[in-house]
Amino acid sequence: MELTPPCWVDIALPSFARNIAHACATLAQDARLMVAVKSDAYGHGEREIAATALKSGAHSLAVLDIDTGVRLRPHVGEAMMLAWLLSPQDDFAAAEKSRIDLGISGMWQLEKIERDVASGPLAIHLKIDTGLHRNGALPADWLALCEAAKNLEGKGVVHIRGIWSHLSDTSLEENVESLRRFHAAVAEARSVGVNPELLHIAASAAATDLPESRLDLVRVGISVYGVSPFDDRSAQSMGFHPVMSPKAFITQVDSEAQTARCGMGYGEGLLTLPQDTGWVSLHGTAVPLHHVDVDHCVLRIPEGTVVAVGDVVTLWGDPDNGSPSAEDWALWAGTIGDEVVSSLSARVERRVIRD
Amino acid sequence: MRRARIHTQALTEHLASLCAENPTIDLRANAYGVGIEKCSQIARDAGFIAAVVSKDSSEGCVLSVTELSPTTVTQWWDNTALLSFEADIISLKRVGANTSVSYGYEYTTTAETTLALVGAGFSDGVPRTASPGAQMSVTGEVFPIAGRIAMDQCVLDVGDAALSVGDIATIWGANPSLVEWAAWSSRPTGALMSHLAPRVERQWS
């Protein structure tokens, strides 16, 4: 029996499309929806996911870096794309050419835009740090950044399309405080003539629990991939359905030892687990995981379960079909679902399911 | 910018020393993220005659393919001289004491300090479970990661070090080592190597 490839990943596009429509209706409501497609759309395959998001009601795409935006532009029409992880080595002229909006946190980025941009205006979103302390300008540096951006807008080099920030999602109280700082920063920007069309700060978690954080645009990531951003609520309970489901053939059975191997391991991007942690689904039957190795997992065959070479196991997927969820795998590996799905190797074939 | 610099001469010498005992090498998982084509060429030049490969990453392998055996040379990547995983510093911030950092505010500064944002995170291959505890080095000095490692970035607390935007942070390589990262993250070195994302550019020197 030819068991090649030994594993693959099913991507259920209709579930993703439904999640986008659900996010528009429940998370964004009157606001626009921006969908994060960074990190190869959280391991789901950026091209199909980006196009499907826009067809299903999303307004724009969060692409993280200029390279991702450049790759996606031919497939997404004129949809707005925002890149904000900017390195001094990046080619800002490429952003202009592919009409990618840049999230601006510091003066060096404005100076580089002025040097690199050929004709302009390049659309930018000024970023204020409201407490997360990653990128975003500190409040002490904010006014100077706004004034410099306004000056460049006057010269036709940039168009200040937005003001934005990232929340820490530490607690509702911390998010409320960050939102207050955000509004103060917006008022300060307006006082020097900055007049943005789009204010945005909320991602999945805040849009759910703090409706006043939705503003003009809500950025969603993990939720629309059907994985919960919360520890205490499942994605299903919020109305989102899993999109990704990695599958592997049973490649060996050892009836004496009551073990079997399936053809996917950490070399294919599975996160390693402590010995004898977790399980996979064999046609809805739970089969305990013994060990995650480089190119296979060792499974312990339960008493009374018949396993044959060529059977297909589901590593995670839709709990309604008896599979573990990506959140389950995250719990076993001591991490979050985002890392579980985005770690899957690009070498593993994605099989897009369209209906 | 994220890159994995692979030091060809060090790799060749290291493999030659291992090959003296056994002529078969474990190159599964696309040569543990190094790249099967070049790595198999170097292994051949070092004296290996056969390789164990993953079914979906054998293309380009110049060695004859064989099955795993007890004499197969494994864990050859556990050597600090072979590969440096690096990313650049994209922002520096001077902040006061009691400043909380990253999702969940799990790290809080104890004194005035500088926070350096590194443009690599868990989807690039920086294991999320390594923080708290993990470190990176910049211009030879080692600094702790402040707070949670995010999908595509993380923060270093660099104290009063005089760094610049564009400086290169060594995630693992000479110091700290891949083996230290394995301890911090509770993941095997082979898994850390295989999880280096394709967008981490492989540079051969």
Coordinates of C-alpha atoms in Angstrom, one line a residue:
Chain A
M1 CA 0.0 0.0 0.0
E2 CA 1.4 3.4 -1.0
L3 CA 1.0 5.7 2.0
T4 CA 2.4 8.9 0.4
P5 CA 2.3 11.5 1.6
P6 CA 2.1 10.1 5.1
C7 CA 0.2 13.1 6.4
W8 CA -1.7 16.2 5.2
V9 CA -3.8 19.0 6.5
D10 CA -7.5 19.5 5.5
I11 CA -8.5 23.2 5.3
A12 CA -12.3 23.6 5.4
L13 CA -12.9 26.9 3.5
P14 CA -16.7 26.9 4.0
S15 CA -16.1 26.8 7.8
F16 CA -13.7 29.7 7.5
A17 CA -16.2 31.7 5.3
R18 CA -18.9 31.1 7.9
N19 CA -16.6 32.2 10.7
I20 CA -15.9 35.5 8.8
A21 CA -19.6 36.2 8.4
H22 CA -20.1 35.4 12.1
A23 CA -17.3 37.7 13.1
C24 CA -18.8 40.5 11.0
A25 CA -22.1 40.0 12.6
T26 CA -21.0 39.5 16.3
L27 CA -17.5 40.9 16.8
A28 CA -17.4 43.8 14.4
Q29 CA -21.1 44.6 14.1
D30 CA -21.2 48.2 12.8
A31 CA -17.4 48.3 12.6
R32 CA -15.3 47.0 9.7
L33 CA -13.5 43.6 10.0
M34 CA -9.7 43.3 9.4
V35 CA -8.5 39.6 9.2
A36 CA -5.0 38.7 10.3
V37 CA -3.4 36.5 7.6
K38 CA 0.1 36.7 9.0
S39 CA 2.3 33.6 9.4
D40 CA 0.8 32.0 6.3
A41 CA -2.7 32.7 7.7
Y42 CA -1.8 31.0 11.0
G43 CA -0.6 28.0 9.0
H44 CA -3.8 27.6 7.0
G45 CA -2.4 28.9 3.7
E46 CA -2.4 32.7 3.1
R47 CA -3.7 32.9 -0.5
E48 CA -6.9 31.0 -0.2
I49 CA -7.6 32.3 3.2
A50 CA -7.1 36.0 2.2
A51 CA -9.3 35.7 -0.8
T52 CA -12.0 33.9 1.1
A53 CA -12.0 36.4 3.9
L54 CA -12.6 39.3 1.5
K55 CA -15.3 37.4 -0.3
S56 CA -17.1 36.6 3.0
G57 CA -17.4 40.2 4.3
A58 CA -14.0 41.2 5.6
H59 CA -12.9 44.8 4.8
S60 CA -9.1 44.4 5.0
L61 CA -6.1 42.2 5.8
A62 CA -3.5 42.4 8.6
V63 CA -0.4 41.1 6.8
L64 CA 2.3 41.9 9.4
D65 CA 5.2 42.5 7.0
I66 CA 5.7 44.1 3.6
D67 CA 6.8 40.8 2.0
T68 CA 3.5 39.1 2.8
G69 CA 1.5 42.1 1.4
V70 CA 3.5 42.0 -1.8
R71 CA 2.9 38.3 -2.2
L72 CA -0.9 38.7 -1.6
R73 CA -1.6 41.8 -3.7
P74 CA -2.2 40.0 -7.0
H75 CA -4.9 37.8 -5.2
V76 CA -6.9 40.3 -3.2
G77 CA -7.9 43.1 -5.6
E78 CA -7.5 46.6 -4.1
A79 CA -8.3 45.5 -0.5
M80 CA -6.5 47.5 2.2
M81 CA -3.6 45.6 3.8
L82 CA -1.7 46.7 6.9
A83 CA 1.9 45.8 7.6
W84 CA 3.5 47.0 10.9
L85 CA 6.5 44.7 11.6
L86 CA 9.0 47.0 9.9
S87 CA 12.8 46.6 9.8
P88 CA 15.4 49.1 8.7
Q89 CA 16.3 46.6 6.0
D90 CA 12.8 46.5 4.5
D91 CA 12.0 48.0 1.1
F92 CA 9.4 50.7 1.8
A93 CA 9.2 51.4 -2.0
A94 CA 7.8 47.9 -2.4
A95 CA 5.0 48.8 0.0
E96 CA 4.2 51.8 -2.0
K97 CA 4.2 49.8 -5.3
S98 CA 1.9 47.1 -3.8
R99 CA -0.3 49.7 -2.1
I100 CA 0.3 48.4 1.4
D101 CA -0.5 50.6 4.4
L102 CA 2.2 50.8 7.0
G103 CA 1.7 50.9 10.8
I104 CA 4.1 53.6 12.1
S105 CA 5.5 53.6 15.6
G106 CA 8.7 55.6 15.4
M107 CA 10.5 58.5 13.7
W108 CA 13.0 56.4 11.9
Q109 CA 10.1 54.9 9.9
L110 CA 8.8 58.3 8.8
E111 CA 12.3 59.3 7.8
K112 CA 12.7 56.1 5.8
I113 CA 9.3 56.7 4.0
E114 CA 10.5 60.1 3.0
R115 CA 13.7 58.6 1.5
D116 CA 12.1 55.5 -0.1
V117 CA 8.7 56.6 -1.4
A118 CA 8.7 57.6 -5.1
S119 CA 5.6 59.6 -5.6
G120 CA 3.2 59.0 -2.6
P121 CA 1.0 59.4 -0.8
L122 CA 1.7 56.1 1.1
A123 CA -1.2 55.3 3.5
I124 CA 0.0 55.0 7.2
H125 CA -1.6 54.2 10.5
L126 CA 0.1 55.9 13.5
K127 CA 0.5 53.6 16.4
I128 CA 0.3 54.6 20.1
D129 CA 1.6 52.3 22.9
T130 CA -1.3 52.0 25.3
G131 CA 0.5 49.6 27.7
L132 CA 1.7 46.5 25.8
H133 CA 5.2 48.0 25.4
R134 CA 6.0 46.2 22.1
N135 CA 5.8 48.7 19.2
G136 CA 3.8 51.9 19.2
A137 CA 5.0 55.3 20.2
L138 CA 5.3 56.0 23.9
P139 CA 2.9 58.8 25.0
A140 CA 6.0 61.1 25.6
D141 CA 7.0 60.7 21.9
W142 CA 3.5 60.7 20.4
L143 CA 3.0 64.4 19.7
A144 CA 6.3 64.7 17.9
L145 CA 5.4 61.7 15.8
C146 CA 2.0 63.1 14.9
E147 CA 3.5 66.5 13.9
A148 CA 6.2 64.8 11.7
A149 CA 3.5 62.7 10.1
K150 CA 1.3 65.7 9.5
N151 CA 4.2 67.5 8.0
L152 CA 4.8 64.6 5.5
E153 CA 1.1 64.6 4.7
G154 CA 1.3 68.2 3.8
K155 CA 4.1 67.3 1.4
G156 CA 2.0 64.6 -0.2
V157 CA 4.4 61.8 1.0
V158 CA 1.9 60.1 3.3
H159 CA -1.8 59.9 3.9
I160 CA -2.7 59.3 7.6
R161 CA -5.4 56.8 7.2
G162 CA -5.6 55.5 10.8
I163 CA -4.6 55.7 14.4
W164 CA -4.3 52.3 16.2
S165 CA -2.9 50.3 19.1
H166 CA -2.7 46.8 20.5
L167 CA -4.4 45.8 23.8
S168 CA -2.7 43.6 26.3
D169 CA -5.8 41.5 27.1
T170 CA -4.6 41.2 30.6
S171 CA -8.0 41.9 32.2
L172 CA -11.1 43.9 31.3
E173 CA -9.9 46.7 33.6
E174 CA -6.5 46.9 31.9
N175 CA -8.2 47.0 28.5
V176 CA -10.5 49.8 29.7
E177 CA -7.5 51.8 30.9
S178 CA -5.6 51.2 27.6
L179 CA -8.7 52.3 25.6
R180 CA -8.8 55.5 27.7
R181 CA -5.1 56.2 26.9
F182 CA -6.0 55.6 23.2
H183 CA -8.7 58.2 23.1
A184 CA -6.4 60.7 24.9
A185 CA -3.8 60.0 22.2
V186 CA -6.4 60.5 19.4
A187 CA -7.4 63.8 20.9
E188 CA -3.8 64.9 21.0
A189 CA -3.3 63.9 17.4
R190 CA -6.4 65.8 16.3
S191 CA -5.1 68.9 18.1
V192 CA -2.2 69.1 15.6
G193 CA -4.5 68.5 12.6
V194 CA -4.3 64.7 12.2
N195 CA -7.7 63.6 11.0
P196 CA -7.8 59.8 10.5
E197 CA -10.6 57.8 9.0
L198 CA -10.0 54.6 10.9
L199 CA -9.5 54.2 14.6
H200 CA -8.7 50.6 15.7
I201 CA -7.5 48.8 18.8
A202 CA -9.6 45.7 19.4
A203 CA -8.8 42.1 18.5
S204 CA -11.0 39.1 19.1
A205 CA -10.9 39.1 22.9
A206 CA -11.7 42.8 23.5
A207 CA -14.3 43.0 20.7
T208 CA -16.1 40.2 22.5
D209 CA -15.9 41.6 26.1
L210 CA -15.6 45.3 25.6
P211 CA -17.9 46.5 22.8
E212 CA -16.9 50.1 23.1
S213 CA -13.4 49.1 21.9
R214 CA -14.7 48.1 18.4
L215 CA -14.4 51.7 17.1
D216 CA -14.1 51.8 13.3
L217 CA -12.5 48.5 12.7
V218 CA -11.9 45.2 14.6
R219 CA -8.9 43.1 13.9
V220 CA -9.5 39.4 14.3
G221 CA -7.0 36.5 14.1
I222 CA -7.3 33.2 16.0
S223 CA -11.1 33.3 16.4
V224 CA -11.9 33.2 12.7
Y225 CA -9.7 30.1 12.4
G226 CA -12.1 28.5 14.9
V227 CA -9.7 28.5 17.8
S228 CA -10.6 30.3 21.0
P229 CA -8.6 33.3 22.2
F230 CA -9.8 32.6 25.8
D231 CA -8.8 30.1 28.4
D232 CA -12.3 29.7 29.7
R233 CA -14.5 29.7 26.6
S234 CA -14.4 27.4 23.6
A235 CA -14.5 28.6 20.0
Q236 CA -17.7 26.6 19.5
S237 CA -19.5 28.3 22.4
M238 CA -18.7 31.7 20.6
G239 CA -20.1 30.3 17.3
F240 CA -16.7 29.7 15.5
H241 CA -15.9 26.4 13.8
P242 CA -12.5 24.8 13.4
V243 CA -11.0 25.2 9.9
M244 CA -7.8 23.1 10.1
S245 CA -7.5 19.4 10.6
P246 CA -4.2 17.5 10.3
K247 CA -4.5 13.9 9.3
A248 CA -2.0 11.0 9.0
F249 CA -2.0 7.4 7.9
I250 CA -1.3 4.6 10.3
T251 CA 2.1 3.4 8.9
Q252 CA 2.9 0.5 11.3
V253 CA 1.1 -1.7 13.8
D254 CA 2.8 -3.7 16.5
S255 CA 0.0 -6.0 17.9
E256 CA 2.2 -7.5 20.5
A257 CA 3.2 -4.2 22.1
Q258 CA -0.3 -2.8 21.4
T259 CA 1.2 0.3 19.7
A260 CA 0.9 1.8 16.3
R261 CA 2.6 4.7 14.4
C262 CA 1.0 7.5 12.4
G263 CA 3.0 9.3 9.8
M264 CA 3.3 12.8 11.3
G265 CA 5.8 14.1 13.8
Y266 CA 7.5 17.2 15.1
G267 CA 9.4 17.4 11.8
E268 CA 6.0 18.1 10.2
G269 CA 5.4 20.8 12.8
L270 CA 3.6 19.0 15.6
L271 CA 4.5 20.5 19.0
T272 CA 6.2 17.9 21.2
L273 CA 4.3 16.6 24.3
P274 CA 5.2 15.0 27.5
Q275 CA 5.2 11.2 27.3
D276 CA 1.7 9.7 27.4
T277 CA -0.1 13.0 27.0
G278 CA -3.1 13.5 24.7
W279 CA -4.9 11.4 22.1
V280 CA -5.8 11.3 18.4
S281 CA -9.1 10.3 16.8
L282 CA -9.4 7.0 14.8
H283 CA -12.8 7.3 13.2
G284 CA -14.1 9.0 16.4
T285 CA -12.4 6.6 18.8
A286 CA -9.8 8.2 21.1
V287 CA -6.4 6.6 20.7
P288 CA -3.9 7.7 23.4
L289 CA -0.6 9.3 22.2
H290 CA 2.5 7.8 23.7
H291 CA 5.3 9.9 22.1
V292 CA 5.8 12.5 19.4
D293 CA 8.9 11.7 17.3
V294 CA 10.5 13.4 14.4
D295 CA 8.5 11.8 11.6
H296 CA 5.8 9.9 13.4
C297 CA 3.8 9.6 16.6
V298 CA 3.6 6.4 18.6
L299 CA 0.1 5.6 19.7
R300 CA -1.2 3.1 22.3
I301 CA -3.9 1.0 20.9
P302 CA -6.8 0.7 23.4
E303 CA -8.1 -2.8 24.3
G304 CA -10.7 -3.9 21.8
T305 CA -9.8 -1.3 19.1
V306 CA -8.8 -2.6 15.7
V307 CA -6.1 -0.6 13.9
A308 CA -4.7 -1.4 10.5
V309 CA -2.0 0.1 8.4
G310 CA -3.6 2.6 6.0
D311 CA -6.3 3.8 8.5
V312 CA -6.4 7.5 8.9
V313 CA -6.1 9.3 12.2
T314 CA -7.1 12.9 12.9
L315 CA -4.6 14.8 15.1
W316 CA -7.1 17.6 15.8
G317 CA -10.1 19.1 14.1
D318 CA -13.8 19.4 14.9
P319 CA -14.7 18.1 18.4
D320 CA -18.3 17.5 17.0
N321 CA -16.7 14.7 15.0
G322 CA -15.0 13.2 18.0
S323 CA -11.6 14.8 17.4
P324 CA -9.4 16.7 19.8
S325 CA -9.4 20.4 19.2
A326 CA -6.3 22.6 18.6
E327 CA -7.0 24.0 22.1
D328 CA -6.7 20.5 23.5
W329 CA -3.3 20.2 21.8
A330 CA -2.3 23.6 23.2
L331 CA -3.3 22.5 26.7
W332 CA -1.2 19.3 26.4
A333 CA 1.8 21.3 25.1
G334 CA 1.5 24.1 27.7
T335 CA 0.9 26.8 25.1
I336 CA -1.9 28.5 23.1
G337 CA -3.8 27.4 20.0
D338 CA -2.1 30.0 17.9
E339 CA 1.2 28.2 18.3
V340 CA -0.3 24.8 17.6
V341 CA -1.8 25.8 14.2
S342 CA 0.9 28.2 13.1
S343 CA 3.7 25.7 13.7
L344 CA 2.6 23.2 11.2
S345 CA 5.3 22.9 8.5
A346 CA 4.8 24.4 5.1
R347 CA 6.1 21.1 3.7
V348 CA 2.9 19.4 4.7
E349 CA 0.3 19.5 1.9
R350 CA -2.8 21.6 2.6
R351 CA -5.9 20.1 1.0
V352 CA -8.5 22.8 0.6
I353 CA -12.1 21.6 1.0
R354 CA -14.4 23.9 -0.9
D355 CA -17.9 22.4 -0.2
Chain B
M1 CA 14.5 40.3 9.1
R2 CA 14.9 36.8 10.5
R3 CA 17.7 34.5 9.3
A4 CA 19.5 31.3 10.0
R5 CA 23.2 31.7 9.2
I6 CA 24.7 28.3 8.5
H7 CA 28.5 28.0 8.9
T8 CA 29.5 25.7 6.1
Q9 CA 33.0 25.0 7.2
A10 CA 32.1 24.3 10.8
L11 CA 29.3 22.0 9.6
T12 CA 31.7 20.1 7.3
E13 CA 34.3 19.7 10.0
H14 CA 31.8 18.6 12.5
L15 CA 30.1 16.1 10.2
A16 CA 33.6 14.7 9.1
S17 CA 34.4 14.1 12.8
L18 CA 31.1 12.2 13.3
C19 CA 31.4 10.3 10.0
A20 CA 34.6 8.6 11.1
E21 CA 32.5 6.1 13.1
N22 CA 29.3 5.7 11.1
P23 CA 28.6 6.5 7.4
T24 CA 24.8 7.0 7.8
I25 CA 23.3 10.3 8.9
D26 CA 19.8 11.3 10.1
L27 CA 18.5 14.0 7.7
R28 CA 14.8 13.7 8.4
A29 CA 12.6 16.8 8.6
N30 CA 14.3 18.5 5.7
A31 CA 17.7 17.9 7.4
Y32 CA 16.2 19.3 10.6
G33 CA 15.3 22.6 9.0
V34 CA 18.8 23.1 7.6
G35 CA 17.7 22.1 4.0
I36 CA 18.1 18.6 2.6
E37 CA 19.9 19.5 -0.6
K38 CA 22.8 21.5 0.7
C39 CA 23.1 19.5 3.9
S40 CA 23.3 16.2 2.1
Q41 CA 26.0 17.6 -0.2
I42 CA 28.0 18.7 2.8
A43 CA 27.4 15.4 4.5
R44 CA 28.6 13.6 1.3
D45 CA 31.7 15.8 1.2
A46 CA 32.4 15.0 4.9
G47 CA 32.3 11.3 4.0
F48 CA 28.8 10.1 4.6
I49 CA 27.4 7.6 2.1
A50 CA 23.7 7.3 3.2
A51 CA 21.0 9.2 4.8
V52 CA 17.7 8.6 6.6
V53 CA 15.1 11.1 5.3
S54 CA 11.4 12.0 5.8
K55 CA 9.1 10.7 3.1
D56 CA 8.0 14.2 2.0
S57 CA 11.5 15.8 2.1
S58 CA 13.8 13.5 0.2
E59 CA 13.9 15.5 -3.0
G60 CA 17.3 16.9 -3.7
C61 CA 19.1 14.4 -1.3
V62 CA 22.4 13.5 -3.0
L63 CA 23.1 10.6 -0.6
S64 CA 21.5 7.1 -1.0
V65 CA 18.5 6.8 1.2
T66 CA 18.3 4.1 3.9
E67 CA 16.4 3.1 6.9
L68 CA 17.1 4.2 10.5
S69 CA 19.4 1.9 12.4
P70 CA 21.2 2.0 15.8
T71 CA 24.4 3.2 14.1
T72 CA 22.8 6.1 12.3
V73 CA 24.5 9.4 13.4
T74 CA 21.8 11.5 15.1
Q75 CA 21.7 14.9 17.0
W76 CA 24.5 16.2 14.8
W77 CA 22.9 19.7 15.0
D78 CA 23.6 20.0 18.8
N79 CA 26.7 22.1 18.1
T80 CA 26.9 25.8 18.8
A81 CA 29.2 26.5 15.9
L82 CA 26.9 25.3 13.1
L83 CA 23.9 27.7 12.9
S84 CA 22.9 31.1 14.2
F85 CA 19.2 32.0 14.4
E86 CA 19.0 35.8 14.3
A87 CA 16.5 38.6 14.0
D88 CA 16.9 42.4 14.1
I89 CA 15.9 44.8 16.8
I90 CA 13.1 46.9 15.3
S91 CA 12.4 49.3 18.2
L92 CA 14.0 50.5 21.4
K93 CA 12.1 52.1 24.3
R94 CA 13.3 53.8 27.5
V95 CA 10.8 53.1 30.2
G96 CA 10.5 53.5 34.0
A97 CA 10.2 51.0 36.8
N98 CA 6.9 49.1 37.1
T99 CA 6.4 48.9 33.4
S100 CA 4.5 45.8 32.3
V101 CA 5.3 44.1 29.0
S102 CA 3.5 41.9 26.5
Y103 CA 0.3 39.9 26.7
G104 CA -0.9 39.2 30.1
Y105 CA 1.5 41.7 31.7
E106 CA 3.6 38.8 33.1
Y107 CA 6.8 40.8 33.2
T108 CA 7.2 44.1 35.0
T109 CA 10.4 46.1 35.1
T110 CA 12.0 46.7 38.4
A111 CA 14.0 49.8 37.5
E112 CA 14.4 52.3 34.6
T113 CA 15.5 50.3 31.6
T114 CA 15.4 49.9 27.8
L115 CA 13.1 47.5 26.1
A116 CA 14.2 46.1 22.7
L117 CA 11.6 44.7 20.4
V118 CA 12.9 41.7 18.4
G119 CA 11.1 40.8 15.2
A120 CA 10.8 37.1 15.6
G121 CA 8.2 35.0 17.5
F122 CA 6.8 31.6 17.8
S123 CA 5.6 31.3 14.3
D124 CA 9.2 31.9 13.2
G125 CA 10.4 29.1 15.5
V126 CA 11.1 30.9 18.8
P127 CA 9.3 28.5 21.1
R128 CA 6.6 30.2 23.2
T129 CA 7.2 27.9 26.2
A130 CA 10.8 29.3 26.7
S131 CA 9.6 32.4 28.4
P132 CA 10.0 33.1 31.3
G133 CA 13.6 32.1 31.5
A134 CA 14.9 32.4 27.9
Q135 CA 17.6 34.8 26.8
M136 CA 19.1 36.2 23.6
S137 CA 22.4 38.0 23.0
V138 CA 23.0 41.3 21.3
T139 CA 26.6 42.5 20.5
G140 CA 27.9 39.8 22.7
E141 CA 25.8 40.6 25.8
V142 CA 23.1 38.3 27.0
F143 CA 19.6 39.7 27.9
P144 CA 16.4 38.2 29.3
I145 CA 13.2 38.0 27.3
A146 CA 10.6 40.2 29.0
G147 CA 7.1 38.7 29.1
R148 CA 5.4 36.4 26.7
I149 CA 6.8 35.5 23.3
A150 CA 4.2 36.6 20.7
M151 CA 3.5 35.1 17.3
D152 CA 6.0 37.3 15.5
Q153 CA 7.9 39.3 18.1
C154 CA 9.3 39.4 21.6
V155 CA 10.8 41.9 23.9
L156 CA 14.3 42.0 25.6
D157 CA 15.0 43.9 28.7
V158 CA 18.4 45.3 27.9
G159 CA 19.0 47.6 30.9
D160 CA 21.3 50.5 30.1
A161 CA 23.1 48.8 27.1
A162 CA 23.7 51.2 24.2
L163 CA 21.9 49.4 21.3
S164 CA 20.6 50.7 18.0
V165 CA 17.6 49.8 15.9
G166 CA 18.9 47.4 13.3
D167 CA 21.2 45.6 15.7
I168 CA 21.1 41.8 15.4
A169 CA 19.8 39.6 18.2
T170 CA 21.2 36.1 18.4
I171 CA 18.3 33.9 19.4
W172 CA 20.5 30.8 19.4
G173 CA 24.0 30.0 18.1
A174 CA 27.3 30.5 20.0
N175 CA 25.5 32.1 23.0
P176 CA 22.9 31.2 24.1
S177 CA 23.0 27.8 22.6
L178 CA 20.3 25.6 21.0
V179 CA 20.7 23.2 24.0
E180 CA 19.9 26.0 26.4
W181 CA 16.8 26.8 24.4
A182 CA 15.7 23.2 24.6
A183 CA 16.0 23.4 28.4
W184 CA 14.1 26.7 28.6
S185 CA 11.3 25.5 26.3
S186 CA 11.1 21.8 27.4
R187 CA 11.3 20.8 23.7
P188 CA 14.0 18.6 22.0
T189 CA 16.7 20.4 20.0
G190 CA 15.5 18.5 16.9
A191 CA 12.0 19.9 17.2
L192 CA 13.4 23.5 17.7
M193 CA 15.5 23.1 14.5
S194 CA 12.6 21.6 12.5
H195 CA 10.3 24.4 13.5
L196 CA 12.4 27.2 12.0
A197 CA 9.9 28.7 9.6
P198 CA 10.5 29.0 5.8
R199 CA 10.5 32.8 6.1
V200 CA 13.6 32.5 8.3
E201 CA 16.0 33.0 5.5
R202 CA 18.8 30.4 5.3
Q203 CA 22.1 32.1 4.6
W204 CA 25.1 29.9 3.9
S205 CA 28.5 31.3 4.8

